[in-house]
Every structure is written in structure tokens, then in C-alpha cells.
């Protein structure tokens, strides 16, 4: 083999090596993607810690003894973080002529939540979600026995207003169609004043025979953050493995090329192969 053939073979191998090497922009994108995947995994771990703390906090509130609802002076400070699902108690007179039906789907089937204003001794109003009624009992005349006229004691869970409507459905107050328990909108539609910015889900103990079915509050917090975190971390390590194979493999091939001994058994074998151009002639 002459020197020209040798040089030509080396040039071809160099081009082949360059073709196998990843481009700079692809390398940068891969590194950025790796950092993003790790960050997403860490974020999900933090979200899981937050969700577990939330579940524990709500469990403590739900099972605590019932306490009086916040006073009107404290209403502006009521929030989901500090007050939702608190076990509360209150008393007063139910204003049945101001009730509002909100569409609902429960373990009892489809139907309506019955939200009735309760007037307290100080004149303020609190919307009470008395519970569920099926569609055939939506008319108040079908449940007169369950609508007390005197003073009542209510215990239940404090809930935060739902102003965004239901799933893909907005409230239509002018047509009396409600898909969420939007306290401010319901109060405006019924002409109610001095209304608390929250409502109370009555529990089963406040249920009156013949009235709505209480105690159907669903407390569920999906907690799939660990699965999400493991998924992001797995994708990150798969990408890291691919980068290692790409760069580590290329480095291994270059080192092997440099350290091949001329005239060795490997070199002899290559003289008749496709890599003959890499042979260094012995002196």
C-alpha cells in the first residue's frame, strides 16, 4: 500500500468520526433538557411535600370539634389556606324563599345542591348548602316537611366560594342556571345583603327528615406527585445515559485509534478490511 492510499484512508476515517460526533447545538439542547427535567423532578418533590401537609391540615380541621364561624369583622381575611374545611357551627332562621339550586353529581346520582340563606341574630346571612336533592325533588313544594320555619342549629364544613363556574360551564344567573356555588353571584341574583363570602356544607347531623341529604362533602386531594417526580428523573437519567454513550463512545474510539500498534495482529487484520486506511506502515 502506498502513502497516498494511507493518507486517503485516514481522511475518510476522520470524516466518518466527524459524522459520528454530535453537533454543538444538539449537545447544548440536550444539556438544557437535562437541567429542565431535573428541575421538574425537584418541583414535583416539593409539590408532594406541600400536598401531604395540606391533607394533614384538612384532616385536622374536619375532625376537630365544631367552632363558631368567623365574625363579620374577620370575613375579609377568610381564605382557603387558613379556613377551608373548618368544622363550624351557627344558628338562625332559614330563608327558604331565597334558596338556590346548583347542579351536582354525587354518590346519590345527578341532581342539585340546595343552597339556602340562614339569617343570624345579628342580621347577617350565611349561605347553607343543606345537601342534595334528586331532579324530581327540585321543586321546594315536594319537600315542605324538610323545610323548617323555626330556629335551627347547623354544623358543617366551611367552604370557599366558587366563582369560576363548573367544568366547562358558566353560571347563567339571568336564567337561574347554576353550576357552581358562587356566593357573590347568588347573593346578587337573590338581592341578599350582608352575606358571608363563604358557604357552609351542612353535615349529616344537621339533616332534617324530608329535606336535602346532607353530609355528602367529598374531600379528595389527588397526590400523584411522586409518580410525576420519578418520571421526570427517569427521563433525565435516560438522557444523561445517552449523552454518556455519545461522548464516552467517541472518546473511546479516538483513544483506540491512537494506541493501535503498527504491525500488530489487529493491524494485520485491518489490512484487508474496510478500515485499511487507518494502518500505519511499519518502519
Tab-separated table of C-alpha atoms in Angstrom:
chain	number	residue	atom	x	y	z
A	1	UNK	CA	0.000	0.000	0.000
A	2	UNK	CA	1.450	3.397	-0.951
A	3	UNK	CA	1.484	6.574	1.114
A	4	UNK	CA	-1.282	8.156	-0.931
A	5	UNK	CA	-3.628	5.310	-0.124
A	6	UNK	CA	-2.734	5.610	3.518
A	7	UNK	CA	-3.455	9.323	3.697
A	8	UNK	CA	-6.710	8.918	1.832
A	9	UNK	CA	-7.820	6.241	4.299
A	10	UNK	CA	-7.032	8.468	7.243
A	11	UNK	CA	-9.025	11.344	5.755
A	12	UNK	CA	-12.005	9.057	5.228
A	13	UNK	CA	-11.851	7.829	8.798
A	14	UNK	CA	-11.667	11.414	10.059
A	15	UNK	CA	-14.784	12.288	8.097
A	16	UNK	CA	-16.531	9.203	9.493
A	17	UNK	CA	-15.522	10.204	13.013
A	18	UNK	CA	-16.837	13.743	12.461
A	19	UNK	CA	-20.116	12.357	11.190
A	20	UNK	CA	-20.496	10.315	14.350
A	21	UNK	CA	-19.790	13.331	16.597
A	22	UNK	CA	-22.862	15.240	17.852
A	23	UNK	CA	-23.289	18.813	16.692
A	24	UNK	CA	-22.782	21.652	19.147
A	25	UNK	CA	-26.394	22.852	19.104
A	26	UNK	CA	-27.714	19.335	19.719
A	27	UNK	CA	-25.346	18.957	22.643
A	28	UNK	CA	-26.442	22.259	24.158
A	29	UNK	CA	-30.125	21.394	23.742
A	30	UNK	CA	-29.550	18.027	25.389
A	31	UNK	CA	-27.856	19.623	28.391
A	32	UNK	CA	-30.634	22.211	28.717
A	33	UNK	CA	-33.248	19.457	28.526
A	34	UNK	CA	-31.409	17.511	31.242
A	35	UNK	CA	-31.412	20.533	33.575
A	36	UNK	CA	-35.117	21.167	32.909
A	37	UNK	CA	-36.048	17.541	33.614
A	38	UNK	CA	-34.137	17.557	36.898
A	39	UNK	CA	-35.808	20.852	37.872
A	40	UNK	CA	-39.253	19.401	37.106
A	41	UNK	CA	-38.489	16.376	39.253
A	42	UNK	CA	-37.392	18.537	42.178
A	43	UNK	CA	-40.503	20.699	41.757
A	44	UNK	CA	-42.739	17.633	41.974
A	45	UNK	CA	-40.958	16.501	45.131
A	46	UNK	CA	-41.663	19.911	46.660
A	47	UNK	CA	-45.272	19.770	45.474
A	48	UNK	CA	-45.668	16.361	47.110
A	49	UNK	CA	-44.445	17.733	50.440
A	50	UNK	CA	-46.898	20.640	50.127
A	51	UNK	CA	-49.793	18.302	49.245
A	52	UNK	CA	-49.096	15.983	52.189
A	53	UNK	CA	-49.050	18.987	54.536
A	54	UNK	CA	-52.350	20.194	53.046
A	55	UNK	CA	-54.009	16.799	53.501
A	56	UNK	CA	-52.830	16.606	57.096
A	57	UNK	CA	-54.071	20.142	57.796
A	58	UNK	CA	-57.503	19.464	56.289
A	59	UNK	CA	-57.851	16.202	58.209
A	60	UNK	CA	-57.220	18.047	61.457
A	61	UNK	CA	-59.814	20.715	60.595
A	62	UNK	CA	-62.505	18.253	59.544
A	63	UNK	CA	-62.229	16.133	62.695
A	64	UNK	CA	-61.831	18.997	65.158
A	65	UNK	CA	-64.801	19.996	67.374
A	66	UNK	CA	-67.167	22.457	65.697
A	67	UNK	CA	-66.316	26.097	66.346
A	68	UNK	CA	-68.398	29.249	65.656
A	69	UNK	CA	-67.945	30.651	62.182
A	70	UNK	CA	-65.646	33.701	61.845
A	71	UNK	CA	-67.191	37.002	62.886
A	72	UNK	CA	-68.164	39.530	60.189
A	73	UNK	CA	-65.095	41.590	61.043
A	74	UNK	CA	-62.892	38.625	60.095
A	75	UNK	CA	-64.699	37.789	56.843
A	76	UNK	CA	-62.283	39.705	54.562
A	77	UNK	CA	-59.418	37.556	55.860
A	78	UNK	CA	-61.148	34.210	55.293
A	79	UNK	CA	-59.184	32.140	52.756
A	80	UNK	CA	-58.832	28.608	51.504
A	81	UNK	CA	-55.373	28.268	53.044
A	82	UNK	CA	-56.436	29.261	56.545
A	83	UNK	CA	-60.127	28.330	56.770
A	84	UNK	CA	-61.488	25.918	54.162
A	85	UNK	CA	-62.986	22.692	55.575
A	86	UNK	CA	-63.063	24.035	59.119
A	87	UNK	CA	-65.697	22.302	61.238
A	88	UNK	CA	-68.048	25.134	62.208
A	89	UNK	CA	-71.414	25.757	63.837
A	90	UNK	CA	-74.010	28.520	63.522
A	91	UNK	CA	-77.684	29.117	64.180
A	92	UNK	CA	-80.537	31.214	62.841
A	93	UNK	CA	-83.590	31.054	60.582
A	94	UNK	CA	-83.536	29.555	57.100
A	95	UNK	CA	-84.987	31.808	54.383
A	96	UNK	CA	-86.473	29.140	52.134
A	97	UNK	CA	-87.873	31.593	49.612
A	98	UNK	CA	-84.296	32.568	48.760
A	99	UNK	CA	-82.964	29.069	48.082
A	100	UNK	CA	-80.838	28.363	45.002
A	101	UNK	CA	-80.380	25.044	43.218
A	102	UNK	CA	-76.897	24.241	41.922
A	103	UNK	CA	-76.430	21.291	39.581
A	104	UNK	CA	-74.487	18.444	41.150
A	105	UNK	CA	-73.431	14.838	40.635
A	106	UNK	CA	-72.977	12.875	43.849
A	107	UNK	CA	-72.849	9.302	45.093
A	108	UNK	CA	-76.643	9.592	45.210
A	109	UNK	CA	-76.736	10.351	41.486
A	110	UNK	CA	-77.358	13.551	39.484
A	111	UNK	CA	-79.448	16.326	40.947
A	112	UNK	CA	-78.962	19.593	42.828
A	113	UNK	CA	-77.370	21.142	45.869
A	114	UNK	CA	-79.881	23.222	47.830
A	115	UNK	CA	-78.321	26.493	48.992
A	116	UNK	CA	-80.500	28.353	51.489
A	117	UNK	CA	-79.665	31.656	53.220
A	118	UNK	CA	-79.559	31.455	57.001
A	119	UNK	CA	-80.250	34.707	58.833
A	120	UNK	CA	-78.370	35.026	62.101
A	121	UNK	CA	-79.330	37.065	65.156
A	122	UNK	CA	-77.098	39.973	64.077
A	123	UNK	CA	-78.906	40.168	60.728
A	124	UNK	CA	-76.020	38.814	58.658
A	125	UNK	CA	-76.617	35.972	56.205
A	126	UNK	CA	-74.683	32.792	55.512
A	127	UNK	CA	-75.464	30.508	52.583
A	128	UNK	CA	-76.024	26.951	53.789
A	129	UNK	CA	-75.579	24.055	51.411
A	130	UNK	CA	-78.251	21.938	53.047
A	131	UNK	CA	-77.437	18.958	50.879
A	132	UNK	CA	-78.517	17.076	47.801
A	133	UNK	CA	-81.907	16.506	46.187
A	134	UNK	CA	-82.600	14.447	43.028
A	135	UNK	CA	-84.100	16.138	39.993
A	136	UNK	CA	-87.642	15.004	40.805
A	137	UNK	CA	-87.455	16.883	44.123
A	138	UNK	CA	-86.036	20.152	42.882
A	139	UNK	CA	-89.337	21.929	43.481
A	140	UNK	CA	-89.492	23.111	47.100
A	141	UNK	CA	-93.183	22.086	47.258
A	142	UNK	CA	-92.111	18.414	47.138
A	143	UNK	CA	-90.148	18.715	50.383
A	144	UNK	CA	-92.084	21.106	52.579
A	145	UNK	CA	-91.734	18.816	55.598
A	146	UNK	CA	-87.942	19.192	55.326
A	147	UNK	CA	-88.046	22.998	55.348
A	148	UNK	CA	-88.254	24.099	58.998
A	149	UNK	CA	-89.634	27.545	59.811
A	150	UNK	CA	-88.188	27.978	63.297
A	151	UNK	CA	-84.688	28.440	64.596
A	152	UNK	CA	-82.179	25.803	63.522
A	153	UNK	CA	-78.687	24.790	64.593
A	154	UNK	CA	-76.311	23.949	61.744
A	155	UNK	CA	-72.949	22.224	61.903
A	156	UNK	CA	-70.814	21.555	58.872
A	157	UNK	CA	-67.709	22.466	56.925
A	158	UNK	CA	-66.772	25.994	55.911
A	159	UNK	CA	-66.287	26.175	52.139
A	160	UNK	CA	-64.812	28.855	49.923
A	161	UNK	CA	-66.934	30.454	47.197
A	162	UNK	CA	-66.667	29.013	43.675
A	163	UNK	CA	-66.755	31.979	41.283
A	164	UNK	CA	-65.403	30.264	38.164
A	165	UNK	CA	-68.432	28.162	37.326
A	166	UNK	CA	-68.493	24.422	36.781
A	167	UNK	CA	-66.404	22.281	34.451
A	168	UNK	CA	-66.658	23.950	31.022
A	169	UNK	CA	-69.931	25.570	32.139
A	170	UNK	CA	-70.519	29.086	33.363
A	171	UNK	CA	-73.316	30.164	35.689
A	172	UNK	CA	-76.222	31.936	33.977
A	173	UNK	CA	-77.896	33.956	36.787
A	174	UNK	CA	-80.446	35.622	34.499
A	175	UNK	CA	-81.841	32.176	33.639
A	176	UNK	CA	-81.364	30.776	37.146
A	177	UNK	CA	-78.900	28.141	35.954
A	178	UNK	CA	-76.121	27.451	38.404
A	179	UNK	CA	-73.185	25.100	38.020
A	180	UNK	CA	-71.047	26.282	40.925
A	181	UNK	CA	-71.627	27.773	44.354
A	182	UNK	CA	-70.671	31.357	43.573
A	183	UNK	CA	-71.669	33.168	46.761
A	184	UNK	CA	-71.408	36.734	45.438
A	185	UNK	CA	-73.346	35.974	42.236
A	186	UNK	CA	-76.081	34.084	44.099
A	187	UNK	CA	-76.418	36.883	46.658
A	188	UNK	CA	-76.707	39.472	43.871
A	189	UNK	CA	-79.283	37.405	41.978
A	190	UNK	CA	-81.396	36.962	45.123
A	191	UNK	CA	-80.998	40.535	46.349
A	192	UNK	CA	-79.248	39.456	49.560
A	193	UNK	CA	-77.077	41.812	51.620
A	194	UNK	CA	-74.540	41.349	54.399
A	195	UNK	CA	-73.754	37.861	53.126
A	196	UNK	CA	-70.674	35.957	54.273
A	197	UNK	CA	-68.119	35.435	51.457
A	198	UNK	CA	-68.197	31.689	52.090
A	199	UNK	CA	-70.832	28.987	52.474
A	200	UNK	CA	-71.256	26.034	54.826
A	201	UNK	CA	-71.754	22.420	53.783
A	202	UNK	CA	-74.238	21.064	56.336
A	203	UNK	CA	-73.246	17.689	57.737
A	204	UNK	CA	-75.467	14.654	58.148
A	205	UNK	CA	-76.242	15.639	61.734
A	206	UNK	CA	-77.991	18.790	60.508
A	207	UNK	CA	-80.206	16.890	58.085
A	208	UNK	CA	-83.952	17.209	58.595
A	209	UNK	CA	-86.322	14.399	57.663
A	210	UNK	CA	-87.836	15.083	54.273
A	211	UNK	CA	-85.191	17.661	53.416
A	212	UNK	CA	-81.994	17.556	51.383
A	213	UNK	CA	-79.416	14.846	52.075
A	214	UNK	CA	-76.510	16.387	53.998
A	215	UNK	CA	-73.025	15.175	54.785
A	216	UNK	CA	-72.019	14.467	51.180
A	217	UNK	CA	-68.958	16.705	51.061
A	218	UNK	CA	-66.199	14.983	49.111
A	219	UNK	CA	-62.710	15.712	50.383
A	220	UNK	CA	-60.216	14.381	47.887
A	221	UNK	CA	-56.784	15.705	47.004
A	222	UNK	CA	-55.097	13.796	44.142
A	223	UNK	CA	-51.488	13.115	45.093
A	224	UNK	CA	-49.593	11.746	42.096
A	225	UNK	CA	-46.556	13.954	42.596
A	226	UNK	CA	-44.217	11.060	43.458
A	227	UNK	CA	-45.051	9.317	40.179
A	228	UNK	CA	-44.502	12.554	38.273
A	229	UNK	CA	-41.187	13.145	40.037
A	230	UNK	CA	-39.932	9.627	39.269
A	231	UNK	CA	-40.975	10.065	35.634
A	232	UNK	CA	-39.032	13.334	35.236
A	233	UNK	CA	-35.965	11.914	36.985
A	234	UNK	CA	-36.081	8.751	34.854
A	235	UNK	CA	-36.225	10.799	31.653
A	236	UNK	CA	-33.319	12.918	32.895
A	237	UNK	CA	-31.149	9.866	33.629
A	238	UNK	CA	-32.055	8.285	30.291
A	239	UNK	CA	-30.912	11.462	28.570
A	240	UNK	CA	-27.748	11.516	30.679
A	241	UNK	CA	-27.064	7.916	29.668
A	242	UNK	CA	-27.465	8.797	26.023
A	243	UNK	CA	-25.038	11.709	26.376
A	244	UNK	CA	-22.530	9.450	28.125
A	245	UNK	CA	-22.720	6.854	25.365
A	246	UNK	CA	-22.325	9.531	22.698
A	247	UNK	CA	-19.350	11.349	24.205
A	248	UNK	CA	-17.786	8.424	26.034
A	249	UNK	CA	-18.038	6.189	22.969
A	250	UNK	CA	-16.419	8.800	20.753
A	251	UNK	CA	-13.577	9.299	23.223
A	252	UNK	CA	-13.022	5.533	23.446
A	253	UNK	CA	-12.826	5.221	19.659
A	254	UNK	CA	-10.284	8.049	19.389
A	255	UNK	CA	-8.064	6.586	22.088
A	256	UNK	CA	-8.180	3.183	20.434
A	257	UNK	CA	-7.139	4.673	17.108
A	258	UNK	CA	-4.166	6.481	18.637
A	259	UNK	CA	-2.861	3.491	20.589
A	260	UNK	CA	-3.104	0.812	17.835
A	261	UNK	CA	0.395	-0.653	17.297
A	262	UNK	CA	1.696	-0.882	13.758
A	263	UNK	CA	2.321	-4.420	12.573
A	264	UNK	CA	0.295	-5.946	15.411
A	265	UNK	CA	-2.285	-8.653	14.903
A	266	UNK	CA	-5.046	-6.051	14.868
A	267	UNK	CA	-3.246	-4.052	12.201
A	268	UNK	CA	-2.774	-7.178	10.072
A	269	UNK	CA	-6.428	-7.975	10.307
A	270	UNK	CA	-7.335	-4.453	9.240
A	271	UNK	CA	-5.175	-4.522	6.083
A	272	UNK	CA	-7.798	-6.490	4.240
A	273	UNK	CA	-10.824	-4.838	5.862
A	274	UNK	CA	-12.766	-1.650	5.260
A	275	UNK	CA	-10.562	0.224	7.781
A	276	UNK	CA	-7.329	-0.442	5.814
A	277	UNK	CA	-6.791	3.284	5.536
A	278	UNK	CA	-6.036	3.516	9.274
A	279	UNK	CA	-2.942	1.284	9.068
A	280	UNK	CA	0.396	2.811	9.914
A	281	UNK	CA	3.160	1.136	7.859
A	282	UNK	CA	5.978	-0.262	9.981
A	283	UNK	CA	9.368	1.368	9.555
